[in-house]
């Protein structure tokens, strides 16, 4: 998760997502990994993926800083799914 955060701060979101993917394979219940990857998806304008990850992060730990704000923003910007 720390490597994902490092690369996110460097704005290398693809590399950050790769490290966060690894963290989630090792521990699929890691709220901070979902949170960080969700924020990366926000930066790359992949809002539907951001909603999924931020929603999972919130379900695991609703005390993450700004989780409700970021989830709300992602939900607003995500395109509605077609039926």
PDB file of N, CA and C in Angstrom:
ATOM      1  N   UNK A   1       0.834  -1.187   0.000  1.00  0.00           N
ATOM      2  CA  UNK A   1       0.000   0.000   0.000  1.00  0.00           C
ATOM      3  C   UNK A   1       0.879   1.252   0.000  1.00  0.00           C
ATOM      4  N   UNK A   2       1.986   1.197   0.727  1.00  0.00           N
ATOM      5  CA  UNK A   2       2.873   2.366   0.781  1.00  0.00           C
ATOM      6  C   UNK A   2       3.480   2.682  -0.582  1.00  0.00           C
ATOM      7  N   UNK A   3       3.828   1.650  -1.349  1.00  0.00           N
ATOM      8  CA  UNK A   3       4.372   1.889  -2.691  1.00  0.00           C
ATOM      9  C   UNK A   3       3.298   2.508  -3.586  1.00  0.00           C
ATOM     10  N   UNK A   4       2.070   2.063  -3.444  1.00  0.00           N
ATOM     11  CA  UNK A   4       0.968   2.656  -4.197  1.00  0.00           C
ATOM     12  C   UNK A   4       0.794   4.115  -3.850  1.00  0.00           C
ATOM     13  N   UNK A   5       0.900   4.429  -2.577  1.00  0.00           N
ATOM     14  CA  UNK A   5       0.783   5.827  -2.131  1.00  0.00           C
ATOM     15  C   UNK A   5       1.948   6.659  -2.676  1.00  0.00           C
ATOM     16  N   UNK A   6       3.146   6.107  -2.645  1.00  0.00           N
ATOM     17  CA  UNK A   6       4.321   6.805  -3.156  1.00  0.00           C
ATOM     18  C   UNK A   6       4.148   7.164  -4.634  1.00  0.00           C
ATOM     19  N   UNK A   7       3.769   6.174  -5.443  1.00  0.00           N
ATOM     20  CA  UNK A   7       3.619   6.437  -6.874  1.00  0.00           C
ATOM     21  C   UNK A   7       2.417   7.332  -7.164  1.00  0.00           C
ATOM     22  N   UNK A   8       1.418   7.284  -6.333  1.00  0.00           N
ATOM     23  CA  UNK A   8       0.283   8.186  -6.489  1.00  0.00           C
ATOM     24  C   UNK A   8       0.721   9.632  -6.273  1.00  0.00           C
ATOM     25  N   UNK A   9       1.547   9.849  -5.256  1.00  0.00           N
ATOM     26  CA  UNK A   9       2.061  11.202  -4.993  1.00  0.00           C
ATOM     27  C   UNK A   9       2.941  11.688  -6.139  1.00  0.00           C
ATOM     28  N   UNK A  10       3.574  10.755  -6.828  1.00  0.00           N
ATOM     29  CA  UNK A  10       4.404  11.110  -7.997  1.00  0.00           C
ATOM     30  C   UNK A  10       3.565  11.233  -9.272  1.00  0.00           C
ATOM     31  N   UNK A  11       2.265  11.024  -9.130  1.00  0.00           N
ATOM     32  CA  UNK A  11       1.307  11.098 -10.242  1.00  0.00           C
ATOM     33  C   UNK A  11       1.525  10.015 -11.289  1.00  0.00           C
ATOM     34  N   UNK A  12       2.117   8.904 -10.862  1.00  0.00           N
ATOM     35  CA  UNK A  12       2.265   7.730 -11.721  1.00  0.00           C
ATOM     36  C   UNK A  12       1.165   6.757 -11.301  1.00  0.00           C
ATOM     37  N   UNK A  13      -0.054   7.064 -11.750  1.00  0.00           N
ATOM     38  CA  UNK A  13      -1.222   6.335 -11.268  1.00  0.00           C
ATOM     39  C   UNK A  13      -1.259   4.889 -11.739  1.00  0.00           C
ATOM     40  N   UNK A  14      -0.739   4.612 -12.922  1.00  0.00           N
ATOM     41  CA  UNK A  14      -0.716   3.231 -13.414  1.00  0.00           C
ATOM     42  C   UNK A  14       0.153   2.358 -12.513  1.00  0.00           C
ATOM     43  N   UNK A  15       1.317   2.859 -12.155  1.00  0.00           N
ATOM     44  CA  UNK A  15       2.213   2.095 -11.276  1.00  0.00           C
ATOM     45  C   UNK A  15       1.601   1.967  -9.879  1.00  0.00           C
ATOM     46  N   UNK A  16       0.988   3.046  -9.409  1.00  0.00           N
ATOM     47  CA  UNK A  16       0.332   3.023  -8.098  1.00  0.00           C
ATOM     48  C   UNK A  16      -0.761   1.957  -8.080  1.00  0.00           C
ATOM     49  N   UNK A  17      -1.580   1.927  -9.137  1.00  0.00           N
ATOM     50  CA  UNK A  17      -2.654   0.938  -9.208  1.00  0.00           C
ATOM     51  C   UNK A  17      -2.093  -0.482  -9.222  1.00  0.00           C
ATOM     52  N   UNK A  18      -0.976  -0.670  -9.901  1.00  0.00           N
ATOM     53  CA  UNK A  18      -0.354  -1.998  -9.919  1.00  0.00           C
ATOM     54  C   UNK A  18       0.037  -2.467  -8.531  1.00  0.00           C
ATOM     55  N   UNK A  19       0.659  -1.592  -7.761  1.00  0.00           N
ATOM     56  CA  UNK A  19       1.042  -1.962  -6.392  1.00  0.00           C
ATOM     57  C   UNK A  19      -0.189  -2.184  -5.508  1.00  0.00           C
ATOM     58  N   UNK A  20      -1.210  -1.393  -5.712  1.00  0.00           N
ATOM     59  CA  UNK A  20      -2.427  -1.556  -4.917  1.00  0.00           C
ATOM     60  C   UNK A  20      -3.172  -2.837  -5.309  1.00  0.00           C
ATOM     61  N   UNK A  21      -3.114  -3.203  -6.586  1.00  0.00           N
ATOM     62  CA  UNK A  21      -3.680  -4.486  -7.018  1.00  0.00           C
ATOM     63  C   UNK A  21      -2.997  -5.640  -6.275  1.00  0.00           C
ATOM     64  N   UNK A  22      -1.678  -5.564  -6.178  1.00  0.00           N
ATOM     65  CA  UNK A  22      -0.919  -6.607  -5.470  1.00  0.00           C
ATOM     66  C   UNK A  22      -1.334  -6.659  -4.006  1.00  0.00           C
ATOM     67  N   UNK A  23      -1.438  -5.487  -3.376  1.00  0.00           N
ATOM     68  CA  UNK A  23      -1.841  -5.433  -1.969  1.00  0.00           C
ATOM     69  C   UNK A  23      -3.208  -6.072  -1.771  1.00  0.00           C
ATOM     70  N   UNK A  24      -4.125  -5.836  -2.727  1.00  0.00           N
ATOM     71  CA  UNK A  24      -5.466  -6.392  -2.593  1.00  0.00           C
ATOM     72  C   UNK A  24      -5.511  -7.886  -2.893  1.00  0.00           C
ATOM     73  N   UNK A  25      -4.610  -8.368  -3.728  1.00  0.00           N
ATOM     74  CA  UNK A  25      -4.523  -9.831  -3.921  1.00  0.00           C
ATOM     75  C   UNK A  25      -4.036 -10.497  -2.636  1.00  0.00           C
ATOM     76  N   UNK A  26      -3.112  -9.837  -1.936  1.00  0.00           N
ATOM     77  CA  UNK A  26      -2.588 -10.384  -0.681  1.00  0.00           C
ATOM     78  C   UNK A  26      -3.607 -10.286   0.455  1.00  0.00           C
ATOM     79  N   UNK A  27      -4.387  -9.201   0.451  1.00  0.00           N
ATOM     80  CA  UNK A  27      -5.389  -8.994   1.505  1.00  0.00           C
ATOM     81  C   UNK A  27      -6.597  -8.287   0.896  1.00  0.00           C
ATOM     82  N   UNK A  28      -7.578  -9.054   0.433  1.00  0.00           N
ATOM     83  CA  UNK A  28      -8.743  -8.452  -0.219  1.00  0.00           C
ATOM     84  C   UNK A  28      -9.672  -7.680   0.716  1.00  0.00           C
ATOM     85  N   UNK A  29      -9.327  -7.602   1.986  1.00  0.00           N
ATOM     86  CA  UNK A  29     -10.136  -6.830   2.940  1.00  0.00           C
ATOM     87  C   UNK A  29      -9.340  -5.644   3.505  1.00  0.00           C
ATOM     88  N   UNK A  30      -8.463  -5.087   2.708  1.00  0.00           N
ATOM     89  CA  UNK A  30      -7.611  -3.971   3.141  1.00  0.00           C
ATOM     90  C   UNK A  30      -8.260  -2.651   2.717  1.00  0.00           C
ATOM     91  N   UNK A  31      -8.931  -1.963   3.643  1.00  0.00           N
ATOM     92  CA  UNK A  31      -9.687  -0.764   3.264  1.00  0.00           C
ATOM     93  C   UNK A  31      -8.810   0.343   2.663  1.00  0.00           C
ATOM     94  N   UNK A  32      -7.603   0.526   3.189  1.00  0.00           N
ATOM     95  CA  UNK A  32      -6.753   1.608   2.686  1.00  0.00           C
ATOM     96  C   UNK A  32      -6.310   1.339   1.242  1.00  0.00           C
ATOM     97  N   UNK A  33      -6.117   0.077   0.880  1.00  0.00           N
ATOM     98  CA  UNK A  33      -5.736  -0.238  -0.499  1.00  0.00           C
ATOM     99  C   UNK A  33      -6.884   0.107  -1.452  1.00  0.00           C
ATOM    100  N   UNK A  34      -8.115  -0.234  -1.075  1.00  0.00           N
ATOM    101  CA  UNK A  34      -9.269   0.151  -1.905  1.00  0.00           C
ATOM    102  C   UNK A  34      -9.398   1.678  -1.975  1.00  0.00           C
ATOM    103  N   UNK A  35      -9.218   2.329  -0.852  1.00  0.00           N
ATOM    104  CA  UNK A  35      -9.317   3.789  -0.773  1.00  0.00           C
ATOM    105  C   UNK A  35      -8.296   4.448  -1.700  1.00  0.00           C
ATOM    106  N   UNK A  36      -7.042   4.047  -1.584  1.00  0.00           N
ATOM    107  CA  UNK A  36      -5.976   4.632  -2.402  1.00  0.00           C
ATOM    108  C   UNK A  36      -6.186   4.340  -3.887  1.00  0.00           C
ATOM    109  N   UNK A  37      -6.584   3.100  -4.197  1.00  0.00           N
ATOM    110  CA  UNK A  37      -6.816   2.765  -5.599  1.00  0.00           C
ATOM    111  C   UNK A  37      -8.027   3.532  -6.133  1.00  0.00           C
ATOM    112  N   UNK A  38      -9.047   3.708  -5.300  1.00  0.00           N
ATOM    113  CA  UNK A  38     -10.203   4.515  -5.695  1.00  0.00           C
ATOM    114  C   UNK A  38      -9.817   5.943  -6.011  1.00  0.00           C
ATOM    115  N   UNK A  39      -8.916   6.511  -5.210  1.00  0.00           N
ATOM    116  CA  UNK A  39      -8.443   7.874  -5.474  1.00  0.00           C
ATOM    117  C   UNK A  39      -7.642   7.933  -6.769  1.00  0.00           C
ATOM    118  N   UNK A  40      -6.873   6.889  -7.056  1.00  0.00           N
ATOM    119  CA  UNK A  40      -6.160   6.817  -8.342  1.00  0.00           C
ATOM    120  C   UNK A  40      -7.156   6.794  -9.497  1.00  0.00           C
ATOM    121  N   UNK A  41      -8.209   6.009  -9.346  1.00  0.00           N
ATOM    122  CA  UNK A  41      -9.223   5.965 -10.400  1.00  0.00           C
ATOM    123  C   UNK A  41      -9.881   7.333 -10.579  1.00  0.00           C
ATOM    124  N   UNK A  42     -10.036   8.075  -9.491  1.00  0.00           N
ATOM    125  CA  UNK A  42     -10.576   9.437  -9.609  1.00  0.00           C
ATOM    126  C   UNK A  42      -9.639  10.292 -10.468  1.00  0.00           C
ATOM    127  N   UNK A  43      -8.351  10.192 -10.205  1.00  0.00           N
ATOM    128  CA  UNK A  43      -7.367  10.994 -10.940  1.00  0.00           C
ATOM    129  C   UNK A  43      -7.312  10.624 -12.418  1.00  0.00           C
ATOM    130  N   UNK A  44      -7.574   9.358 -12.734  1.00  0.00           N
ATOM    131  CA  UNK A  44      -7.539   8.925 -14.133  1.00  0.00           C
ATOM    132  C   UNK A  44      -8.935   8.971 -14.767  1.00  0.00           C
ATOM    133  N   UNK A  45      -9.881   9.581 -14.053  1.00  0.00           N
ATOM    134  CA  UNK A  45     -11.243   9.802 -14.544  1.00  0.00           C
ATOM    135  C   UNK A  45     -11.997   8.497 -14.822  1.00  0.00           C
ATOM    136  N   UNK A  46     -11.645   7.448 -14.089  1.00  0.00           N
ATOM    137  CA  UNK A  46     -12.351   6.167 -14.174  1.00  0.00           C
ATOM    138  C   UNK A  46     -13.325   6.112 -12.993  1.00  0.00           C
ATOM    139  N   UNK A  47     -14.371   6.918 -13.117  1.00  0.00           N
ATOM    140  CA  UNK A  47     -15.240   7.169 -11.972  1.00  0.00           C
ATOM    141  C   UNK A  47     -16.053   5.954 -11.537  1.00  0.00           C
ATOM    142  N   UNK A  48     -16.467   5.112 -12.469  1.00  0.00           N
ATOM    143  CA  UNK A  48     -17.217   3.912 -12.074  1.00  0.00           C
ATOM    144  C   UNK A  48     -16.351   2.976 -11.234  1.00  0.00           C
ATOM    145  N   UNK A  49     -15.092   2.827 -11.634  1.00  0.00           N
ATOM    146  CA  UNK A  49     -14.162   2.013 -10.851  1.00  0.00           C
ATOM    147  C   UNK A  49     -13.901   2.663  -9.500  1.00  0.00           C
ATOM    148  N   UNK A  50     -13.822   3.987  -9.489  1.00  0.00           N
ATOM    149  CA  UNK A  50     -13.614   4.707  -8.227  1.00  0.00           C
ATOM    150  C   UNK A  50     -14.781   4.469  -7.283  1.00  0.00           C
ATOM    151  N   UNK A  51     -16.007   4.509  -7.813  1.00  0.00           N
ATOM    152  CA  UNK A  51     -17.191   4.245  -6.979  1.00  0.00           C
ATOM    153  C   UNK A  51     -17.105   2.849  -6.365  1.00  0.00           C
ATOM    154  N   UNK A  52     -16.738   1.862  -7.179  1.00  0.00           N
ATOM    155  CA  UNK A  52     -16.629   0.490  -6.669  1.00  0.00           C
ATOM    156  C   UNK A  52     -15.614   0.399  -5.534  1.00  0.00           C
ATOM    157  N   UNK A  53     -14.411   0.933  -5.778  1.00  0.00           N
ATOM    158  CA  UNK A  53     -13.347   0.807  -4.772  1.00  0.00           C
ATOM    159  C   UNK A  53     -13.632   1.639  -3.528  1.00  0.00           C
ATOM    160  N   UNK A  54     -14.091   2.862  -3.716  1.00  0.00           N
ATOM    161  CA  UNK A  54     -14.376   3.706  -2.552  1.00  0.00           C
ATOM    162  C   UNK A  54     -15.549   3.149  -1.755  1.00  0.00           C
ATOM    163  N   UNK A  55     -16.510   2.548  -2.442  1.00  0.00           N
ATOM    164  CA  UNK A  55     -17.618   1.898  -1.745  1.00  0.00           C
ATOM    165  C   UNK A  55     -17.147   0.716  -0.912  1.00  0.00           C
ATOM    166  N   UNK A  56     -16.236  -0.078  -1.477  1.00  0.00           N
ATOM    167  CA  UNK A  56     -15.678  -1.214  -0.719  1.00  0.00           C
ATOM    168  C   UNK A  56     -14.881  -0.703   0.479  1.00  0.00           C
ATOM    169  N   UNK A  57     -14.086   0.334   0.252  1.00  0.00           N
ATOM    170  CA  UNK A  57     -13.282   0.901   1.341  1.00  0.00           C
ATOM    171  C   UNK A  57     -14.184   1.380   2.473  1.00  0.00           C
ATOM    172  N   UNK A  58     -15.260   2.079   2.112  1.00  0.00           N
ATOM    173  CA  UNK A  58     -16.185   2.600   3.118  1.00  0.00           C
ATOM    174  C   UNK A  58     -16.878   1.466   3.876  1.00  0.00           C
ATOM    175  N   UNK A  59     -17.236   0.408   3.170  1.00  0.00           N
ATOM    176  CA  UNK A  59     -17.885  -0.734   3.824  1.00  0.00           C
ATOM    177  C   UNK A  59     -16.954  -1.386   4.839  1.00  0.00           C
ATOM    178  N   UNK A  60     -15.658  -1.372   4.553  1.00  0.00           N
ATOM    179  CA  UNK A  60     -14.680  -1.982   5.458  1.00  0.00           C
ATOM    180  C   UNK A  60     -14.271  -1.049   6.596  1.00  0.00           C
ATOM    181  N   UNK A  61     -14.249   0.269   6.318  1.00  0.00           N
ATOM    182  CA  UNK A  61     -13.821   1.238   7.336  1.00  0.00           C
ATOM    183  C   UNK A  61     -14.389   2.608   6.984  1.00  0.00           C
ATOM    184  N   UNK A  62     -15.488   2.968   7.629  1.00  0.00           N
ATOM    185  CA  UNK A  62     -16.130   4.247   7.308  1.00  0.00           C
ATOM    186  C   UNK A  62     -15.472   5.454   7.971  1.00  0.00           C
ATOM    187  N   UNK A  63     -14.343   5.239   8.639  1.00  0.00           N
ATOM    188  CA  UNK A  63     -13.631   6.360   9.265  1.00  0.00           C
ATOM    189  C   UNK A  63     -12.456   6.868   8.423  1.00  0.00           C
ATOM    190  N   UNK A  64     -12.305   6.350   7.207  1.00  0.00           N
ATOM    191  CA  UNK A  64     -11.209   6.809   6.340  1.00  0.00           C
ATOM    192  C   UNK A  64     -11.399   8.299   6.038  1.00  0.00           C
ATOM    193  N   UNK A  65     -10.308   9.062   6.014  1.00  0.00           N
ATOM    194  CA  UNK A  65     -10.434  10.512   5.843  1.00  0.00           C
ATOM    195  C   UNK A  65     -11.053  10.902   4.499  1.00  0.00           C
ATOM    196  N   UNK A  66     -12.162  11.625   4.563  1.00  0.00           N
ATOM    197  CA  UNK A  66     -12.805  12.133   3.364  1.00  0.00           C
ATOM    198  C   UNK A  66     -13.536  11.104   2.536  1.00  0.00           C
ATOM    199  N   UNK A  67     -13.759   9.906   3.073  1.00  0.00           N
ATOM    200  CA  UNK A  67     -14.344   8.831   2.269  1.00  0.00           C
ATOM    201  C   UNK A  67     -15.719   9.205   1.725  1.00  0.00           C
ATOM    202  N   UNK A  68     -16.562   9.819   2.528  1.00  0.00           N
ATOM    203  CA  UNK A  68     -17.899  10.175   2.060  1.00  0.00           C
ATOM    204  C   UNK A  68     -17.826  11.226   0.955  1.00  0.00           C
ATOM    205  N   UNK A  69     -16.941  12.187   1.114  1.00  0.00           N
ATOM    206  CA  UNK A  69     -16.761  13.235   0.100  1.00  0.00           C
ATOM    207  C   UNK A  69     -16.304  12.635  -1.225  1.00  0.00           C
ATOM    208  N   UNK A  70     -15.247  11.834  -1.184  1.00  0.00           N
ATOM    209  CA  UNK A  70     -14.698  11.272  -2.418  1.00  0.00           C
ATOM    210  C   UNK A  70     -15.680  10.309  -3.083  1.00  0.00           C
ATOM    211  N   UNK A  71     -16.361   9.502  -2.285  1.00  0.00           N
ATOM    212  CA  UNK A  71     -17.355   8.586  -2.841  1.00  0.00           C
ATOM    213  C   UNK A  71     -18.483   9.371  -3.501  1.00  0.00           C
ATOM    214  N   UNK A  72     -18.938  10.420  -2.848  1.00  0.00           N
ATOM    215  CA  UNK A  72     -19.989  11.264  -3.419  1.00  0.00           C
ATOM    216  C   UNK A  72     -19.560  11.905  -4.732  1.00  0.00           C
ATOM    217  N   UNK A  73     -18.325  12.400  -4.778  1.00  0.00           N
ATOM    218  CA  UNK A  73     -17.810  13.002  -6.007  1.00  0.00           C
ATOM    219  C   UNK A  73     -17.733  11.984  -7.134  1.00  0.00           C
ATOM    220  N   UNK A  74     -17.254  10.791  -6.820  1.00  0.00           N
ATOM    221  CA  UNK A  74     -17.148   9.740  -7.834  1.00  0.00           C
ATOM    222  C   UNK A  74     -18.531   9.350  -8.346  1.00  0.00           C
ATOM    223  N   UNK A  75     -19.494   9.257  -7.441  1.00  0.00           N
ATOM    224  CA  UNK A  75     -20.851   8.881  -7.838  1.00  0.00           C
ATOM    225  C   UNK A  75     -21.462   9.943  -8.750  1.00  0.00           C
ATOM    226  N   UNK A  76     -21.197  11.206  -8.451  1.00  0.00           N
ATOM    227  CA  UNK A  76     -21.714  12.297  -9.285  1.00  0.00           C
ATOM    228  C   UNK A  76     -21.142  12.249 -10.693  1.00  0.00           C
ATOM    229  N   UNK A  77     -19.870  11.903 -10.791  1.00  0.00           N
ATOM    230  CA  UNK A  77     -19.169  11.958 -12.083  1.00  0.00           C
ATOM    231  C   UNK A  77     -19.261  10.653 -12.868  1.00  0.00           C
ATOM    232  N   UNK A  78     -19.644   9.576 -12.215  1.00  0.00           N
ATOM    233  CA  UNK A  78     -19.741   8.279 -12.906  1.00  0.00           C
ATOM    234  C   UNK A  78     -20.918   8.302 -13.861  1.00  0.00           C
ATOM    235  N   UNK A  79     -20.712   7.717 -15.010  1.00  0.00           N
ATOM    236  CA  UNK A  79     -21.807   7.617 -15.977  1.00  0.00           C
ATOM    237  C   UNK A  79     -22.785   6.558 -15.486  1.00  0.00           C
ATOM    238  N   UNK A  80     -24.071   6.825 -15.617  1.00  0.00           N
ATOM    239  CA  UNK A  80     -25.033   5.798 -15.199  1.00  0.00           C
ATOM    240  C   UNK A  80     -24.887   4.537 -16.044  1.00  0.00           C
ATOM    241  N   UNK A  81     -25.021   3.410 -15.387  1.00  0.00           N
ATOM    242  CA  UNK A  81     -24.935   2.128 -16.105  1.00  0.00           C
ATOM    243  C   UNK A  81     -26.190   1.928 -16.934  1.00  0.00           C
ATOM    244  N   UNK A  82     -25.994   1.472 -18.149  1.00  0.00           N
ATOM    245  CA  UNK A  82     -27.134   1.197 -19.031  1.00  0.00           C
ATOM    246  C   UNK A  82     -27.777  -0.124 -18.645  1.00  0.00           C
ATOM    247  N   UNK A  83     -29.098  -0.158 -18.787  1.00  0.00           N
ATOM    248  CA  UNK A  83     -29.829  -1.389 -18.448  1.00  0.00           C
ATOM    249  C   UNK A  83     -30.113  -2.178 -19.694  1.00  0.00           C
TER     250      UNK A  83
END
